Short mmCIF file of C-alpha atoms in Angstrom, two decimals:
data_model
loop_
_atom_site.label_atom_id
_atom_site.label_comp_id
_atom_site.label_asym_id
_atom_site.label_seq_id
_atom_site.Cartn_x
_atom_site.Cartn_y
_atom_site.Cartn_z
CA GLU Q 2 102.38 96.41 86.34
CA TYR Q 3 99.54 94.72 84.49
CA ALA Q 4 98.77 92.27 87.30
CA ILE Q 5 98.72 94.94 90.02
CA ASN Q 6 96.71 97.29 87.81
CA GLN Q 7 94.08 94.61 87.20
CA TYR Q 8 93.98 93.57 90.85
CA LEU Q 9 93.53 97.13 92.09
CA ARG Q 10 90.97 97.94 89.40
CA ASN Q 11 88.91 94.86 90.35
CA GLN Q 12 88.96 96.05 93.96
CA GLY Q 13 87.57 99.46 92.99
CA PHE Q 14 90.87 101.33 93.19
CA PRO Q 15 91.17 104.17 90.66
CA VAL Q 16 93.77 103.16 88.06
CA PRO Q 17 93.70 103.67 84.29
CA LYS Q 18 92.06 100.95 82.23
CA VAL Q 19 94.55 98.75 80.37
CA LEU Q 20 93.75 98.95 76.66
CA TYR Q 21 96.43 96.74 75.15
CA VAL Q 22 99.46 94.70 76.23
CA CYS Q 23 102.36 94.01 73.85
CA LEU Q 24 104.38 91.24 75.47
CA GLN Q 25 107.11 91.24 72.81
CA GLY Q 26 107.77 94.97 73.21
CA HIS Q 27 107.15 94.98 76.97
CA LEU Q 28 104.54 97.72 76.53
CA ILE Q 29 101.26 98.47 78.21
CA PHE Q 30 98.83 100.92 76.68
CA GLU Q 31 96.45 102.52 79.16
CA GLU Q 32 93.61 104.96 78.87
CA PHE Q 33 94.49 108.62 79.03
CA ILE Q 34 93.32 110.26 82.25
CA GLU Q 35 92.52 113.89 81.67
CA GLY Q 36 93.42 116.24 84.48
CA GLU Q 37 96.27 118.10 86.10
CA ASN Q 38 98.79 115.98 87.95
CA LEU Q 39 98.84 116.47 91.70
CA ALA Q 40 102.28 118.11 91.66
CA GLU Q 41 100.65 121.31 90.38
CA THR Q 42 98.18 121.29 93.27
CA VAL Q 43 100.97 120.64 95.78
CA LYS Q 44 102.96 123.58 94.37
CA ARG Q 45 99.94 125.88 94.85
CA ILE Q 46 99.37 124.62 98.40
CA LEU Q 47 102.98 125.04 99.47
CA SER Q 48 103.31 128.49 97.96
CA LYS Q 49 100.39 129.87 99.98
CA GLU Q 50 101.53 129.87 103.62
CA ARG Q 51 97.88 129.95 104.68
CA GLU Q 52 94.89 127.67 104.99
CA TYR Q 53 93.51 126.13 101.83
CA GLY Q 54 90.06 124.78 101.20
CA GLU Q 55 89.15 122.38 98.41
CA GLU Q 56 92.77 121.41 97.92
CA ALA Q 57 92.90 120.12 101.51
CA SER Q 58 90.17 117.60 100.79
CA LEU Q 59 92.08 116.43 97.72
CA ILE Q 60 95.24 115.79 99.77
CA ARG Q 61 93.16 113.97 102.38
CA GLU Q 62 91.63 111.84 99.60
CA VAL Q 63 95.08 110.85 98.34
CA GLY Q 64 95.90 109.67 101.87
CA ARG Q 65 92.66 107.66 101.92
CA GLN Q 66 93.39 106.06 98.56
CA ILE Q 67 96.89 105.04 99.56
CA ALA Q 68 95.50 103.50 102.76
CA MET Q 69 92.99 101.59 100.62
CA ALA Q 70 95.82 100.12 98.53
CA HIS Q 71 97.71 99.24 101.71
CA ARG Q 72 94.65 97.50 103.18
CA LEU Q 73 94.57 95.42 99.99
CA GLY Q 74 98.18 94.43 100.68
CA VAL Q 75 99.65 96.53 97.86
CA ALA Q 76 102.53 98.98 98.15
CA LEU Q 77 102.33 101.37 95.20
CA GLY Q 78 106.07 101.97 95.00
CA ASP Q 79 106.05 105.32 93.18
CA CYS Q 80 103.71 107.69 94.98
CA LYS Q 81 105.19 110.99 93.94
CA PRO Q 82 102.56 113.64 93.14
CA GLU Q 83 103.37 113.52 89.40
CA ASN Q 84 101.94 109.99 89.30
CA ILE Q 85 98.57 111.00 90.74
CA ILE Q 86 95.86 112.71 88.69
CA PRO Q 87 92.63 114.05 90.12
CA SER Q 88 90.31 113.66 87.14
CA LYS Q 89 87.26 115.55 85.99
CA ASP Q 90 85.07 112.59 87.02
CA GLY Q 91 85.96 113.19 90.68
CA LYS Q 92 88.29 110.19 91.06
CA THR Q 93 91.95 110.36 91.98
CA TYR Q 94 93.91 108.08 89.65
CA PHE Q 95 97.28 106.49 90.39
CA LEU Q 96 99.60 106.02 87.41
CA ASP Q 97 102.92 104.30 86.83
CA LEU Q 98 102.40 101.13 88.84
CA GLU Q 99 105.46 99.31 87.53
CA GLN Q 100 107.03 99.39 91.01
CA ALA Q 101 103.85 98.30 92.81
CA THR Q 102 104.05 95.00 94.67
CA ARG Q 103 102.08 92.87 97.04
CA ASP Q 104 103.40 93.04 100.58
CA GLY Q 105 105.96 95.72 99.66
CA ASN Q 106 107.23 98.67 101.68
CA GLN Q 107 104.14 100.68 102.56
CA ALA Q 108 106.06 103.24 104.63
CA TRP Q 109 107.94 104.13 101.45
CA ASP Q 110 104.64 105.15 99.79
CA ILE Q 111 103.89 107.62 102.58
CA ALA Q 112 107.46 108.89 102.77
CA GLU Q 113 107.77 109.37 99.03
CA PHE Q 114 104.51 111.25 98.73
CA LEU Q 115 105.24 113.59 101.65
CA TYR Q 116 108.98 114.25 101.27
CA TYR Q 117 108.78 114.47 97.50
CA SER Q 118 105.90 116.94 97.87
CA GLY Q 119 108.02 118.90 100.33
CA HIS Q 120 110.61 119.66 97.69
CA TYR Q 121 108.06 122.00 96.08
CA ALA Q 122 108.14 124.32 99.10
CA PRO Q 123 109.50 127.72 98.03
CA PRO Q 124 113.02 128.55 99.24
CA LEU Q 125 113.10 130.28 102.63
CA SER Q 126 109.43 129.53 103.29
CA SER Q 127 108.26 128.42 106.68
CA ALA Q 128 107.08 124.85 107.13
CA ASP Q 129 103.51 125.92 108.00
CA ALA Q 130 101.90 125.01 104.67
CA THR Q 131 103.88 121.76 104.54
CA GLU Q 132 102.71 120.85 108.03
CA SER Q 133 99.07 121.55 107.10
CA MET Q 134 99.34 119.44 103.95
CA THR Q 135 101.10 116.61 105.82
CA THR Q 136 98.43 116.62 108.53
CA GLU Q 137 95.63 116.43 105.93
CA PHE Q 138 97.32 113.54 104.13
CA LEU Q 139 98.03 111.57 107.31
CA GLN Q 140 94.53 112.16 108.67
CA GLY Q 141 93.04 110.79 105.45
CA TYR Q 142 95.41 107.83 105.59
CA LEU Q 143 94.54 106.94 109.18
CA ASP Q 144 90.80 107.62 108.77
CA ALA Q 145 90.73 105.09 105.92
CA GLY Q 146 92.33 102.36 108.02
CA GLY Q 147 96.02 102.96 107.33
CA LYS Q 148 98.29 101.76 110.12
CA ALA Q 149 99.76 104.27 112.57
CA GLU Q 150 102.90 102.14 112.76
CA THR Q 151 103.44 102.63 109.01
CA VAL Q 152 103.09 106.41 109.41
CA LYS Q 153 105.61 106.39 112.25
CA LYS Q 154 108.11 104.43 110.13
CA ALA Q 155 107.80 107.04 107.34
CA GLY Q 156 109.26 109.58 109.77
CA SER Q 157 112.46 107.63 110.29
CA VAL Q 158 115.93 108.65 109.13
CA GLN Q 159 115.87 105.70 106.72
CA TYR Q 160 113.51 107.78 104.56
CA THR Q 161 114.49 111.35 105.39
CA LYS Q 162 118.06 110.87 104.21
CA VAL Q 163 116.89 109.73 100.76
CA PHE Q 164 115.07 113.01 100.16
CA SER Q 165 117.63 115.29 101.83
CA ILE Q 166 119.29 115.85 98.47
CA PHE Q 167 116.43 117.96 97.10
CA THR Q 168 114.09 118.84 99.98
CA GLN Q 169 114.97 121.63 102.40
CA PRO Q 170 116.10 120.40 105.86
CA HIS Q 171 113.44 122.28 107.84
CA ILE Q 172 110.73 120.85 105.57
CA ILE Q 173 112.03 117.30 106.00
CA LEU Q 174 112.20 117.79 109.75
CA ALA Q 175 108.63 119.11 109.90
CA ILE Q 176 107.28 116.15 107.90
CA SER Q 177 109.32 113.62 109.87
CA ASN Q 178 108.22 115.03 113.22
CA LEU Q 179 104.56 114.93 112.20
CA CYS Q 180 104.84 111.34 110.99
CA LYS Q 181 106.41 110.30 114.28
CA LYS Q 182 103.91 112.27 116.39
CA ILE Q 183 100.76 111.27 114.50
CA GLY Q 184 102.05 107.70 114.12
CA LYS Q 185 102.44 107.49 117.89
CA GLU Q 186 98.97 108.94 118.57
CA GLY Q 187 97.16 106.93 115.87
#
């Protein structure tokens, strides 16, 4: 976690500053990032069933940031919304990098963010808000140089089945179809 954190930080990627490392206790102390984790924003977006403004740009920015990490050859490994904090200084910080690796599974990062976000969709809701959010995220990812092939892979059954335990089937299908479609077009 320390090595990836330092590498990303040196490349301008928004991660918390490491304050202290205790090798004996296997502990890393990082600066506290003040802000609401992205899961709260995702919940608001998916409960609306209509267009959303400022929140759309935030989701697009998360897609851009993940593409930036991927261009650096880093798969973040744990991209669920709870590990992302938009801060008061305007940056979007990524936390919990213990699963991050060089040359890891980048499609997993996209799949985890999208399908995990989808589990916040209210029961019996349509997939409209989820589709809008997914489109914003994927557009940000591709605009920042993320690979269309990686997006397409995130739509595969390899990933959808993992999240089928806690994300509604029609939400998973909507996200998967968009990944395949946008990944093909990109």
